[in-house]
Structures are given as structure tokens and as C-alpha cells.
Coordinates of C-alpha atoms in Angstrom, one line a residue:
Chain V
M1 CA 0.0 0.0 0.0
E2 CA 1.0 3.6 0.2
P3 CA 3.6 3.4 3.0
D4 CA 5.5 0.8 0.9
R5 CA 5.8 3.0 -2.1
E6 CA 6.8 6.2 -0.3
P7 CA 8.2 5.3 3.1
T8 CA 10.0 8.5 4.0
N9 CA 7.2 10.7 3.0
S10 CA 4.5 8.9 5.0
V11 CA 6.7 8.7 8.1
Q12 CA 7.1 12.5 8.1
L13 CA 3.5 13.3 7.5
Q14 CA 2.2 10.9 10.1
D15 CA 3.4 13.2 12.8
S16 CA 1.0 15.9 11.9
F17 CA -2.1 14.1 10.6
S18 CA -3.1 10.8 9.3
F19 CA -3.9 9.8 5.7
E20 CA -7.4 8.7 6.7
G21 CA -10.2 11.2 6.4
P22 CA -10.2 14.6 4.7
V23 CA -7.1 16.7 4.8
R24 CA -7.9 19.7 6.8
P25 CA -5.4 22.3 8.2
R26 CA -5.9 23.1 11.9
N27 CA -6.6 26.8 11.2
Y28 CA -9.0 26.0 8.3
T29 CA -12.1 27.4 9.9
R30 CA -10.4 30.6 11.0
R31 CA -8.9 31.1 7.5
K32 CA -12.2 30.6 5.8
A33 CA -13.9 33.1 8.2
L34 CA -11.2 35.7 7.7
N35 CA -11.5 35.3 4.0
L36 CA -15.2 35.9 4.1
F37 CA -14.9 38.9 6.4
V38 CA -12.3 40.6 4.1
K39 CA -14.4 39.9 1.0
G40 CA -17.4 41.4 2.8
L41 CA -15.5 44.5 3.7
L42 CA -14.3 45.0 0.1
I43 CA -17.9 44.7 -1.2
V44 CA -19.1 47.3 1.4
A45 CA -16.3 49.6 0.3
A46 CA -17.2 49.2 -3.3
V47 CA -20.9 49.9 -2.6
L48 CA -19.9 53.0 -0.6
V49 CA -17.9 54.3 -3.5
L50 CA -20.7 53.6 -5.9
Y51 CA -23.6 55.0 -3.7
P52 CA -22.9 58.8 -4.1
V53 CA -22.6 58.5 -7.8
V54 CA -25.8 56.6 -8.2
D55 CA -27.6 58.9 -5.8
I56 CA -26.4 62.0 -7.6
L57 CA -27.3 60.6 -11.0
Y58 CA -30.7 59.5 -9.7
L59 CA -31.6 62.7 -7.8
F60 CA -30.7 65.1 -10.6
A61 CA -32.0 62.9 -13.4
Y62 CA -35.3 62.7 -11.5
K63 CA -35.5 66.4 -10.7
G64 CA -34.0 67.4 -14.1
L65 CA -36.6 65.4 -16.1
Q66 CA -39.4 67.0 -14.0
V67 CA -38.3 70.5 -14.8
I68 CA -37.0 70.2 -18.4
S69 CA -39.0 71.7 -21.2
I70 CA -38.3 73.1 -24.6
S71 CA -38.9 76.6 -23.6
R72 CA -36.4 76.3 -20.7
L73 CA -33.8 75.2 -23.3
I74 CA -34.4 77.9 -25.8
E75 CA -35.2 81.0 -23.6
T76 CA -32.7 83.0 -21.7
T77 CA -32.5 83.6 -18.0
A78 CA -33.6 87.3 -18.5
G79 CA -36.2 87.9 -15.8
A80 CA -36.2 84.3 -14.8
A81 CA -34.9 85.0 -11.3
S82 CA -37.3 87.8 -10.5
F83 CA -39.7 87.5 -7.7
N84 CA -42.7 87.6 -10.0
P85 CA -44.5 84.3 -9.4
H86 CA -45.2 84.0 -13.1
A87 CA -41.6 84.5 -14.2
A88 CA -40.6 82.4 -17.1
G89 CA -37.3 81.9 -18.9
G90 CA -34.7 79.2 -19.6
L91 CA -31.0 78.4 -19.7
A92 CA -30.2 79.1 -23.4
N93 CA -27.7 81.8 -22.6
A94 CA -26.0 79.7 -19.9
I95 CA -25.8 76.6 -22.1
L96 CA -24.4 78.4 -25.1
G97 CA -22.1 80.5 -22.8
T98 CA -20.6 77.4 -21.2
L99 CA -20.0 75.8 -24.6
F100 CA -18.5 79.1 -25.9
I101 CA -16.1 79.5 -23.0
V102 CA -15.1 75.9 -23.0
G103 CA -14.6 75.9 -26.8
L104 CA -12.5 79.0 -26.6
S105 CA -10.4 77.7 -23.8
S106 CA -9.7 74.4 -25.6
M107 CA -8.7 76.3 -28.7
I108 CA -5.9 77.7 -26.5
A109 CA -5.2 74.7 -24.3
V110 CA -5.2 71.9 -26.8
P111 CA -2.6 73.2 -29.3
L112 CA -0.4 74.5 -26.5
G113 CA -0.8 71.3 -24.5
V114 CA -0.1 69.0 -27.4
F115 CA 3.0 71.0 -28.4
G116 CA 4.2 71.1 -24.9
G117 CA 3.7 67.3 -24.5
V118 CA 5.5 66.7 -27.8
Y119 CA 8.4 68.8 -26.5
L120 CA 8.6 67.0 -23.2
A121 CA 8.4 63.5 -24.8
E122 CA 10.5 63.9 -27.9
F123 CA 12.8 67.0 -27.7
S124 CA 13.7 67.7 -24.1
N125 CA 16.0 64.7 -23.7
D126 CA 14.8 64.8 -20.0
N127 CA 16.9 67.9 -19.3
R128 CA 16.6 70.1 -16.2
F129 CA 14.2 72.4 -18.0
S130 CA 11.8 69.6 -18.9
S131 CA 11.7 68.3 -15.3
I132 CA 10.9 71.7 -14.1
V133 CA 8.1 72.0 -16.7
R134 CA 6.8 68.6 -15.7
F135 CA 6.9 69.5 -12.0
F136 CA 5.0 72.8 -12.5
A137 CA 2.4 71.1 -14.7
D138 CA 1.8 68.6 -11.9
V139 CA 1.6 71.4 -9.3
L140 CA -0.7 73.4 -11.5
A141 CA -3.1 70.5 -11.7
G142 CA -3.3 70.6 -7.9
V143 CA -3.8 74.4 -7.5
P144 CA -7.3 75.2 -6.2
S145 CA -9.2 76.6 -9.1
I146 CA -10.5 79.6 -7.0
I147 CA -6.9 80.8 -6.7
L148 CA -6.4 80.6 -10.5
G149 CA -9.7 82.5 -10.8
Y150 CA -8.4 85.2 -8.5
V151 CA -5.1 85.5 -10.3
G152 CA -7.1 85.7 -13.5
F153 CA -9.2 88.5 -12.0
L154 CA -6.1 90.5 -11.0
V155 CA -4.1 89.9 -14.1
L156 CA -6.6 89.6 -17.0
V157 CA -9.7 91.5 -15.8
L158 CA -7.8 94.3 -14.1
R159 CA -4.2 94.5 -15.3
F160 CA -4.8 93.7 -18.9
N161 CA -8.2 95.4 -18.7
L162 CA -10.2 92.7 -20.4
G163 CA -13.0 93.3 -17.9
Y164 CA -15.4 90.4 -17.3
S165 CA -15.3 88.6 -20.6
A166 CA -15.4 85.2 -22.3
L167 CA -11.7 85.6 -23.3
G168 CA -10.5 86.1 -19.7
A169 CA -12.6 83.1 -18.6
A170 CA -11.2 81.0 -21.4
I171 CA -7.6 81.9 -20.7
V172 CA -8.0 80.9 -17.0
L173 CA -9.8 77.7 -17.9
S174 CA -7.1 76.9 -20.5
V175 CA -4.4 77.2 -17.7
L176 CA -6.5 74.7 -15.8
M177 CA -6.7 72.3 -18.8
F178 CA -3.1 72.7 -19.7
P179 CA -1.5 70.2 -17.2
Y180 CA -3.9 67.4 -18.4
T181 CA -3.3 67.9 -22.1
V182 CA 0.5 68.2 -21.7
R183 CA 0.9 65.2 -19.5
A184 CA -1.6 63.0 -21.5
T185 CA 0.3 63.9 -24.7
E186 CA 3.7 63.2 -23.2
L187 CA 2.7 59.8 -21.7
A188 CA 0.9 58.7 -24.9
L189 CA 4.0 59.6 -27.0
K190 CA 6.3 57.8 -24.6
R191 CA 4.3 54.6 -25.0
V192 CA 5.0 54.5 -28.8
P193 CA 7.2 51.4 -29.2
N194 CA 10.9 52.3 -29.6
G195 CA 11.3 49.7 -32.4
I196 CA 8.9 51.7 -34.6
K197 CA 10.8 54.9 -34.1
E198 CA 14.1 53.2 -34.8
G199 CA 12.8 51.7 -37.9
A200 CA 11.7 55.1 -39.2
L201 CA 15.0 56.6 -38.1
A202 CA 16.9 54.0 -40.0
L203 CA 14.9 55.0 -43.2
G204 CA 16.3 58.5 -42.9
S205 CA 13.3 60.1 -41.3
S206 CA 13.8 63.3 -39.3
K207 CA 12.4 63.5 -35.8
T208 CA 9.6 65.7 -37.1
T209 CA 8.7 63.1 -39.8
I210 CA 8.6 60.3 -37.2
I211 CA 6.3 62.3 -34.9
N212 CA 4.1 63.5 -37.7
R213 CA 3.6 60.3 -39.6
L214 CA 3.9 57.6 -36.9
S215 CA 4.1 58.7 -33.2
L216 CA 1.1 61.1 -33.2
K217 CA -1.0 58.6 -35.0
F218 CA -0.1 55.9 -32.5
A219 CA -0.6 58.2 -29.5
L220 CA -3.9 59.8 -30.7
P221 CA -6.3 57.8 -28.4
G222 CA -4.2 58.7 -25.4
I223 CA -4.0 62.4 -26.4
L224 CA -7.8 62.6 -27.0
T225 CA -8.5 61.0 -23.7
G226 CA -6.5 63.7 -22.0
I227 CA -8.2 66.4 -23.9
L228 CA -11.7 65.0 -23.1
L229 CA -10.8 64.7 -19.4
S230 CA -9.6 68.3 -19.3
L231 CA -12.9 69.3 -21.1
S232 CA -15.1 67.6 -18.6
I233 CA -13.2 69.3 -15.7
S234 CA -13.4 72.7 -17.2
V235 CA -17.2 72.4 -18.0
G236 CA -17.8 72.0 -14.3
E237 CA -15.6 74.8 -13.1
T238 CA -17.3 77.6 -11.2
A239 CA -14.8 79.7 -9.1
P240 CA -12.5 80.8 -12.0
L241 CA -15.5 81.9 -14.0
L242 CA -17.1 83.9 -11.1
Y243 CA -13.9 86.0 -11.1
T244 CA -13.5 86.4 -14.8
A245 CA -16.7 85.9 -16.8
G246 CA -19.3 87.7 -14.6
F247 CA -22.7 86.6 -15.7
S248 CA -25.1 87.8 -18.3
D249 CA -28.8 87.0 -18.8
Y250 CA -28.4 87.4 -22.6
I251 CA -26.9 85.3 -25.3
N252 CA -23.6 86.8 -26.1
W253 CA -21.0 85.7 -28.6
T254 CA -18.5 88.4 -27.9
A255 CA -15.2 87.0 -26.7
C256 CA -13.5 90.3 -25.8
C257 CA -13.8 92.6 -23.7
H258 CA -15.9 94.0 -20.9
T259 CA -18.8 91.9 -22.0
Q260 CA -20.1 89.5 -19.4
I261 CA -21.3 86.0 -20.4
G262 CA -23.6 83.5 -18.9
Y263 CA -22.7 79.9 -17.9
L264 CA -24.3 76.9 -16.3
T265 CA -22.4 76.6 -13.1
Y266 CA -23.3 80.2 -12.1
V267 CA -27.0 79.2 -12.3
V268 CA -26.3 76.2 -10.1
F269 CA -24.3 78.3 -7.6
T270 CA -26.8 81.2 -7.3
F271 CA -30.3 80.4 -8.5
Y272 CA -31.1 77.8 -5.8
T273 CA -30.9 80.6 -3.2
I274 CA -33.6 82.6 -4.9
P275 CA -36.9 81.7 -3.3
T276 CA -39.0 81.3 -6.5
T277 CA -40.0 78.0 -8.0
N278 CA -38.8 78.9 -11.4
A279 CA -35.3 79.9 -10.2
I280 CA -34.9 76.7 -8.2
D281 CA -36.2 74.6 -11.1
L282 CA -33.6 76.2 -13.4
S283 CA -30.9 75.5 -10.9
Y284 CA -31.9 71.8 -10.9
L285 CA -32.0 71.8 -14.7
A286 CA -28.5 73.4 -15.0
T287 CA -27.1 70.7 -12.7
F288 CA -28.8 68.0 -14.7
L289 CA -27.3 69.4 -18.0
L290 CA -23.8 69.7 -16.5
I291 CA -24.0 66.0 -15.3
L292 CA -25.3 65.1 -18.8
I293 CA -22.4 66.9 -20.6
V294 CA -19.8 65.3 -18.3
L295 CA -21.3 61.9 -18.6
V296 CA -21.4 62.1 -22.4
I297 CA -17.8 63.3 -22.6
N298 CA -16.7 60.4 -20.4
I299 CA -18.7 57.8 -22.4
V300 CA -17.2 59.1 -25.6
A301 CA -13.8 58.9 -24.0
R302 CA -14.2 55.4 -22.9
V303 CA -16.2 53.7 -25.6
G304 CA -15.2 55.8 -28.6
L305 CA -11.5 55.9 -27.9
R306 CA -11.3 52.3 -27.0
R307 CA -12.7 51.5 -30.4
L308 CA -10.2 53.9 -32.0
S309 CA -7.2 52.4 -30.3
R310 CA -8.4 48.9 -31.2
D311 CA -8.7 50.1 -34.8
L312 CA -5.3 51.6 -34.7
E313 CA -3.8 48.3 -33.6
S314 CA -5.7 46.1 -36.0
R315 CA -6.3 48.1 -39.1
I316 CA -3.7 50.6 -40.0
Chain U
M1 CA 25.1 52.4 -67.1
I2 CA 24.8 54.0 -63.7
A3 CA 27.0 51.3 -62.3
E4 CA 29.7 52.3 -64.8
E5 CA 29.5 55.9 -63.9
L6 CA 29.8 55.0 -60.3
E7 CA 32.8 52.9 -60.9
Q8 CA 34.5 55.8 -62.8
E9 CA 33.8 58.0 -59.9
Q10 CA 35.5 55.5 -57.7
N11 CA 38.7 55.4 -59.7
S12 CA 39.0 59.1 -60.7
G13 CA 40.8 59.9 -57.5
M14 CA 38.5 62.5 -56.2
T15 CA 39.5 64.6 -53.2
L16 CA 37.8 64.0 -49.9
S17 CA 35.8 67.2 -50.0
D18 CA 34.4 66.4 -53.4
K19 CA 33.2 63.1 -52.2
S20 CA 31.6 64.4 -49.0
V21 CA 29.3 66.3 -51.3
K22 CA 28.5 63.0 -52.9
V23 CA 27.4 61.5 -49.6
D24 CA 24.9 64.3 -49.2
E25 CA 23.6 64.2 -52.7
P26 CA 19.9 63.2 -52.8
L27 CA 19.4 59.9 -54.5
Q28 CA 18.1 60.2 -58.0
P29 CA 15.0 58.1 -58.5
S30 CA 15.7 55.7 -61.3
S31 CA 14.0 52.5 -61.7
D32 CA 17.1 50.4 -62.4
R33 CA 18.9 51.6 -59.3
L34 CA 17.2 48.9 -57.3
D35 CA 19.0 46.3 -59.3
S36 CA 22.4 47.8 -60.0
V37 CA 24.6 49.4 -57.4
G38 CA 28.0 48.8 -58.9
S39 CA 30.9 48.6 -56.6
R40 CA 29.9 51.3 -54.2
G41 CA 29.3 50.6 -50.6
R42 CA 32.8 49.8 -49.3
I43 CA 33.3 50.5 -45.6
D44 CA 36.7 51.0 -44.0
I45 CA 36.8 51.1 -40.2
T46 CA 40.1 52.6 -39.0
D47 CA 41.2 52.7 -35.3
L48 CA 37.6 53.0 -34.3
S49 CA 36.9 53.4 -30.6
V50 CA 33.4 53.9 -29.3
F51 CA 32.5 55.4 -25.9
Y52 CA 29.3 55.7 -23.9
G53 CA 30.3 58.4 -21.5
H54 CA 33.5 57.1 -19.9
L55 CA 32.7 53.5 -20.8
Q56 CA 34.7 52.3 -23.8
V57 CA 32.6 49.8 -25.7
L58 CA 34.8 49.3 -28.7
K59 CA 38.6 49.4 -28.8
N60 CA 40.6 50.3 -31.9
I61 CA 38.7 48.3 -34.4
N62 CA 40.3 48.0 -37.9
L63 CA 38.2 46.3 -40.5
A64 CA 37.4 46.5 -44.2
I65 CA 33.9 45.6 -45.4
E66 CA 33.7 44.9 -49.0
P67 CA 30.8 45.4 -51.5
H68 CA 28.7 42.4 -52.5
K69 CA 29.9 40.3 -49.6
I70 CA 28.3 39.3 -46.4
T71 CA 30.4 40.4 -43.5
V72 CA 29.4 38.9 -40.2
F73 CA 30.1 40.3 -36.7
M74 CA 30.0 37.5 -34.2
G75 CA 30.6 37.2 -30.5
P76 CA 29.0 36.7 -27.1
S77 CA 26.4 39.0 -25.6
G78 CA 27.9 42.4 -24.7
C79 CA 30.9 42.1 -26.9
G80 CA 30.0 45.3 -28.8
K81 CA 28.8 43.8 -32.1
S82 CA 25.5 45.6 -32.0
T83 CA 27.2 48.9 -31.1
L84 CA 29.6 48.4 -34.0
I85 CA 26.9 47.8 -36.6
R86 CA 24.9 50.8 -35.3
T87 CA 28.0 52.9 -35.5
L88 CA 28.0 52.3 -39.3
N89 CA 24.8 54.3 -39.9
R90 CA 25.0 56.6 -36.9
M91 CA 22.0 55.1 -35.2
N92 CA 23.8 55.7 -31.9
D93 CA 24.0 59.4 -32.3
N94 CA 21.1 60.0 -29.9
V95 CA 22.5 57.8 -27.2
P96 CA 23.6 60.1 -24.3
G97 CA 27.3 60.2 -24.0
F98 CA 28.0 58.5 -27.3
H99 CA 31.2 59.5 -29.1
V100 CA 33.7 57.9 -31.4
T101 CA 37.4 58.3 -32.1
G102 CA 39.0 57.0 -35.3
S103 CA 37.1 56.8 -38.5
V104 CA 34.4 55.0 -40.4
T105 CA 34.6 55.7 -44.1
I106 CA 32.1 54.8 -46.8
D107 CA 33.6 55.0 -50.3
G108 CA 36.3 57.2 -48.9
V109 CA 34.2 59.6 -46.9
N110 CA 34.3 59.7 -43.2
I111 CA 30.7 59.4 -42.1
Y112 CA 31.5 61.1 -38.8
S113 CA 33.0 64.2 -40.5
R114 CA 31.2 67.4 -40.2
G115 CA 29.7 67.8 -43.7
V116 CA 27.8 64.5 -43.5
D117 CA 24.1 64.6 -42.8
P118 CA 23.1 61.6 -40.7
V119 CA 19.7 61.5 -42.4
L120 CA 21.2 61.3 -46.0
L121 CA 23.7 58.7 -44.7
K122 CA 20.8 56.5 -43.6
L123 CA 19.5 56.6 -47.1
R124 CA 22.7 54.9 -48.3
V125 CA 23.0 52.6 -45.3
G126 CA 19.7 50.7 -44.5
M127 CA 19.1 48.7 -41.4
V128 CA 17.0 45.7 -40.4
F129 CA 16.5 45.1 -36.7
Q130 CA 16.4 42.0 -34.4
K131 CA 12.7 42.3 -33.7
P132 CA 10.5 42.8 -36.8
N133 CA 9.2 46.4 -36.4
P134 CA 6.6 47.0 -39.1
F135 CA 4.8 50.3 -38.8
P136 CA 1.1 50.1 -37.8
L137 CA 0.3 50.9 -41.4
S138 CA -0.7 48.8 -44.4
I139 CA 1.8 46.6 -46.1
Y140 CA 1.9 49.0 -49.0
D141 CA 2.4 52.0 -46.8
N142 CA 5.2 50.3 -44.9
V143 CA 7.2 49.7 -48.1
C144 CA 6.6 53.2 -49.5
F145 CA 7.3 55.0 -46.2
G146 CA 10.9 55.7 -47.1
P147 CA 10.4 56.7 -50.8
K148 CA 7.4 58.8 -49.8
I149 CA 9.1 60.9 -47.1
H150 CA 12.1 61.5 -49.4
K151 CA 9.8 62.2 -52.4
M152 CA 11.7 59.7 -54.5
T153 CA 8.9 58.9 -57.0
K154 CA 7.0 61.2 -59.3
S155 CA 3.8 59.2 -59.8
K156 CA 1.6 56.6 -58.2
A157 CA 2.6 54.1 -60.9
E158 CA 6.3 54.6 -60.1
M159 CA 5.6 54.1 -56.4
D160 CA 3.7 50.9 -57.2
D161 CA 6.8 49.7 -59.1
V162 CA 9.1 50.5 -56.2
V163 CA 6.8 48.7 -53.8
R164 CA 6.5 45.7 -56.1
V165 CA 10.2 45.4 -56.8
S166 CA 11.2 45.8 -53.2
L167 CA 8.7 43.1 -52.1
Q168 CA 9.9 40.9 -54.9
K169 CA 13.5 41.3 -53.8
A170 CA 12.5 40.5 -50.3
G171 CA 10.8 37.4 -51.5
L172 CA 7.4 38.4 -50.1
W173 CA 5.6 39.6 -53.2
D174 CA 4.0 36.3 -54.2
E175 CA 2.6 35.7 -50.7
I176 CA 1.0 39.1 -50.2
K177 CA 0.5 40.7 -53.6
D178 CA -3.3 40.5 -53.2
R179 CA -3.4 42.0 -49.7
L180 CA -1.2 45.1 -50.0
K181 CA -3.8 47.2 -48.2
E182 CA -4.0 45.0 -45.2
S183 CA -2.3 45.8 -41.9
A184 CA 1.3 44.8 -41.8
L185 CA 0.7 43.7 -38.2
K186 CA -1.4 40.8 -39.5
L187 CA 1.6 39.1 -41.1
S188 CA 3.5 36.4 -39.4
G189 CA 6.8 37.1 -37.7
G190 CA 8.9 35.9 -40.6
Q191 CA 6.8 37.8 -43.1
Q192 CA 7.1 40.9 -41.0
Q193 CA 10.9 40.6 -41.0
R194 CA 11.0 40.2 -44.8
L195 CA 8.6 43.2 -45.0
C196 CA 11.1 45.2 -43.0
I197 CA 13.8 44.1 -45.4
A198 CA 11.6 45.3 -48.3
R199 CA 11.0 48.6 -46.5
A200 CA 14.8 49.0 -46.0
I201 CA 15.7 48.3 -49.7
A202 CA 12.8 50.5 -51.0
V203 CA 15.0 53.6 -50.4
R204 CA 17.7 52.0 -52.6
P205 CA 20.6 51.9 -50.1
E206 CA 24.0 50.5 -51.0
I207 CA 24.7 48.9 -47.7
L208 CA 22.3 46.8 -45.6
L209 CA 22.9 46.4 -41.9
M210 CA 21.2 43.4 -40.3
D211 CA 21.3 43.3 -36.5
E212 CA 20.4 39.6 -35.7
P213 CA 17.5 39.7 -38.2
A214 CA 16.6 36.0 -37.7
S215 CA 17.0 35.6 -33.9
A216 CA 13.3 36.2 -33.2
L217 CA 12.1 33.9 -36.0
D218 CA 11.2 30.2 -36.3
P219 CA 13.6 27.9 -38.1
G220 CA 11.6 27.9 -41.4
S221 CA 11.5 31.7 -41.5
T222 CA 15.2 31.8 -40.5
T223 CA 16.1 29.7 -43.6
R224 CA 14.1 32.1 -45.8
V225 CA 15.8 35.2 -44.4
E226 CA 19.2 33.6 -44.7
D227 CA 18.6 32.7 -48.4
L228 CA 17.4 36.2 -48.9
M229 CA 20.6 37.6 -47.4
V230 CA 22.7 35.6 -49.9
D231 CA 20.5 37.0 -52.7
L232 CA 20.8 40.5 -51.5
A233 CA 24.6 40.3 -51.3
A234 CA 24.5 40.3 -55.1
S235 CA 23.4 43.9 -55.1
Y236 CA 24.3 45.2 -51.7
T237 CA 27.0 45.3 -49.1
V238 CA 25.5 43.2 -46.3
V239 CA 26.7 43.4 -42.7
L240 CA 25.2 40.9 -40.4
V241 CA 25.3 40.6 -36.6
T242 CA 24.6 37.2 -35.2
H243 CA 25.5 35.0 -32.2
N244 CA 24.4 32.0 -34.2
M245 CA 27.6 30.4 -35.5
Q246 CA 25.9 28.0 -37.8
Q247 CA 24.2 31.0 -39.4
A248 CA 27.6 32.9 -39.7
A249 CA 29.0 29.8 -41.3
R250 CA 26.1 29.3 -43.7
V251 CA 25.9 32.8 -45.1
G252 CA 29.1 34.7 -44.2
N253 CA 31.9 35.5 -46.5
K254 CA 34.0 37.3 -44.0
V255 CA 33.6 36.8 -40.3
A256 CA 34.8 39.1 -37.6
F257 CA 34.9 37.8 -34.0
L258 CA 34.5 40.4 -31.3
Y259 CA 35.1 39.9 -27.6
R260 CA 34.7 42.6 -24.9
G261 CA 35.1 45.4 -27.4
D262 CA 38.1 44.0 -29.1
L263 CA 38.2 42.7 -32.7
V264 CA 39.9 39.4 -31.9
E265 CA 40.0 37.8 -35.3
V266 CA 38.9 38.3 -38.9
G267 CA 38.8 35.5 -41.3
Q268 CA 37.1 34.0 -44.4
A269 CA 34.0 32.1 -43.5
P270 CA 34.8 28.4 -43.7
N271 CA 38.4 28.9 -42.5
I272 CA 37.8 30.8 -39.3
F273 CA 35.5 28.0 -38.1
E274 CA 37.9 25.2 -39.0
N275 CA 41.2 26.7 -38.2
P276 CA 40.8 29.7 -35.8
T277 CA 44.2 31.2 -35.1
N278 CA 43.3 32.9 -31.8
P279 CA 42.6 30.7 -28.8
L280 CA 39.7 33.0 -27.8
T281 CA 38.0 32.3 -31.1
E282 CA 38.5 28.6 -30.7
K283 CA 37.0 28.7 -27.3
Y284 CA 34.0 30.6 -28.5
I285 CA 33.4 28.4 -31.5
S286 CA 33.6 25.3 -29.3
G287 CA 31.1 26.8 -26.9
K288 CA 33.5 27.2 -24.0
L289 CA 33.6 31.0 -23.9
V290 CA 30.9 32.4 -21.6

């Protein structure tokens, strides 16, 4: 039987437990229980993380869908916040203002950020200057936006005499977006396989040719992800805009200067304190629209860009 | 015709400065250049030492590499053979701390002299790497990448010709002629490597550097790439790095054995394996050198 075939083994093992019956370590029950406990803890943590998001989405979707109407999307806030119980009005000026400011700011932040990222990844050779740039980009990402807003107020609104304007707001927002676009571009370019760059170099390509024809193509999904992330952050900014954009009840396409412009976060920030039903409804609607915009941007970033990067790997 | 002109040029005793202009001359697109190179593409390495910062990687290398021959650099890992081959087309220029003493001349022009543009140099000295590195583009776009960025063709038809001839020379045309628009990444490893060879010869170089081109391939693909090297040697100067001695013996004309940055021995291919003169070479060949 067994002991004859493996004498040494069985002698050693017989000290701790016998071969008969199921093999069961002494601390088996404790281990099992601990395992269950930790698993439970992790699930609770996951639910706690998920709960606020679901709650926010539910509350504002519920409220938002109650107060949404065509007229509230196409009318402006002019007179909407008055104490007249029959006041009407909508968010058209705020919606268009938000899109205008964010569009303007990405026109500044995207090219600058992409060029900066290309410099850091491809031309800096990791010199001292580039590590300083990288450090300040990271610090900038952590600076409270209200401070950026105040600096924008002092420098742009007062010193450069832009007044409250879409341009001042866009410049401050672009400073806010800059770290994300720079770092996303740099990281995406650094992920381009070295073999591909060497292959192109060996064909007599200049650095610019390699970046233009191969690296940027390869890095595109990563760069777009960074841009979209920075967009969704800037859509939700309030403090910098309070300092630089002012607010206007009217639709206003003027970028510069001394012309105030409306935006959604202002409505969220102020209208809920006005004790009329219409103002509070508009504040709920503005919140709902902001969440919707951020959600759409994130879904595009995740689904659309995943498909793009898969295409890049399989097709071209 | 062109071959004759090139030969005359070789024998006319031009001064160094005249020739350094020739290194920089843009290649004239001409359809027969792909097939005839003449006797250009001779490399002379004189007292070459290579440093990375303070580390000396190659010590006083002297070697002549002849056109239409396969010259093999062989040696254990870290002996400097890859550094040496990358020094021949200035691929190391961007490595921090890289500098050379001595000279590498191609057809009489020192490629490290001031008038030489490393970009134009790479047009004359193509390279194939250890790991196949096709671009994430179509097969066609991979091959035409070089000719396109250097604007070497005047028409689409001419480009089609360049792509076809390059793929034919790389022995890949018959397998993939119907799927030129497909992604190069869909090809097998061996096909990818032959595509990289086609891509390298599409810019009509005179010299082809191959840094362990078969070491990541299966035996069947290795044989195909080796056969291809022998074919290519008819038109190009081929420099091969390998640590596979059987491969060196099968395809090499001239074999250089490097060890710890020194050029230990240079010999003709069958001889060096049968009667190595240096004891180090003998140890390496018999597998005793670690």
C-alpha cells in the first residue's frame, strides 16, 4: 500500500495528521472566516464608492426630467430670477455660454498642451528644464481653481483690462486644462514602441517626420483621452468663472472685452438661493445638464476611444 | 550604365571634400537603381573606438567591409557587435554620451566628419533590426514609407513599381500581392521581417545592416531570411550581426569575431571556423567561452 511506495514521506507526514479522512489544516475554519470577512469588507467599500454617484445621478435625473422643457432650453434667464411668481425663462444663454467659453479655452489649451507634450516627450532629452516644466504642470493640476480665478481677475480682468469677458474666462480655464493635455500627450507619445521609431529613423526620417507620420497617430487615443478629461473638468468649473466671466442674462457671442457672459455653473451656484419655484427649477436643470455633458464626454472617451485604439492596432 | 558611372567616380581619385558632397547628394530616382549598385558601398573602419560616456565599448577596431559580400560580426552578448553595426549608420547618435574616435569611411568619406548629414547617410545605409518592427500601417504604406518621405517617385505608378520590386527582392511579393492594403501587423513574424527588409531596400541603399535579423524567427523563416541575405549580397554590401555560429558559417563571406570590445580575429567564412588562429576564437566556437 501507500507506506511501501513512499516510506519516507509517509513517516514524516504521520506526525501531523493521518492519511485517513479529509485533509484539513488546523486553522482551516479561521482562515475561511477571515477570507469571508475581508471579502465582505471590500464589497461594502465598493458599494460606498458607488452609492454617491448613483444617488447624484438618480436625484438630478429625477429632478431634471421633471423641470426640463423646450422653452427652458431655448429661452434665456432674463427675468427668470425675478420674484414675479409668473416669471418664465430658460437656460439658453448659460448653455451656449458654457460651450462658448469651453470651446474658446480648448482652442488655447489643446494646441499648447499638445505642443508642450511633444516637446517633453521627444525634444527635451529629459533635461533640467523639462523636469521643471513637468513639476510645475503637476503642481498646476493641484492648485485650487479659485486661486487661479483670483489670479485671472487680478491679471486679466484688471491689469490687462479685459474686464469680465469670455476671453478672460477661457484663458483661466485653459491654464486649468493645460496640465492634463500636456501630460496626456507626453505619456501617450512615450508609449510608442521604440522599435517603430528606430525603424523610421533608419529609413532616414527626421524626428519631425517620425512624430508626424507615426508617433502622433499611435498616440492619438491617449491624447484625445487627456483632452476630453480636461474638457469635462473645465465644463464643471465655477470659481474661476465667477472671477473672470461675470454673468449675463443674454446670449452673447463676444469673446472680448468688458462683456459678461452666462454659464451653467453660475446658475447652479446662485439660483437655488432665490426663493421662487422657477429659479430653483432652473438650478436643478442646470445641474442635470452639467452632469449630462460630463457623462457624455466620459462615455465618448471610454467607448469611442477604446474602439479607436483597437482600430489603430488592428487596421492601420 | 549607372554602375559604370559610379565605378569611374570611384577610380577618378576625387578629393575627400568632393566626395563628401556626394554623400549628401539626394538619390536620383531611377527604376534600375534597385538592381544595380555597382561597386559602391565599401566600408573601412580605422582605429575606431566607441564610448558611452566614460565606458569604452569598442577598442581600436580596424576592418574593411567589401561590397557584394556578407560580413558577419559574431561574438558573445555584450561584446559590442551591435554597437559596431549601429555605428556604421550613426544610429547611436542620440544615445547620451556616445562619441567615437578613429574613422568609419564609406567609399572614402568619413561618415563622422562634419559635412555628413546623418539623415542622408541612412538613405545609403539601410538597417534591419532584431525584432521585426513594421509600422502600424498597411503593407503597401510600410514599403513606400521611405520613398514617400524622401519624395523619390514622381507618380503613383512609379511608387507601385518601387513597392512591387522591393517586395519581390525581399521574397514576399507572391505571398502578399493581393493584400497590400491589409495591416502589416497581421503578417507572421517571418513575413514581417521580410517586409522590414523590403522597406529598407525600397529607399535604394547601397549597404544593408542586419542586426540579428533572424534571432526572433522560427527555423523555417530563418532559412528564408538567410537565403534572402545571400540573394541581397549580389546587389548590396551586407553586414550581419549574429550570435548563431551556424548562421555565420552558412551565409558569411568574411567573419569578424569580437570579444569585450576587441576585434579578436577576422577570417574568411569556412576557415575561421575550421582553423581559428586565436585561442579565444577557438574557445567561442567550441562553446566554451561564456
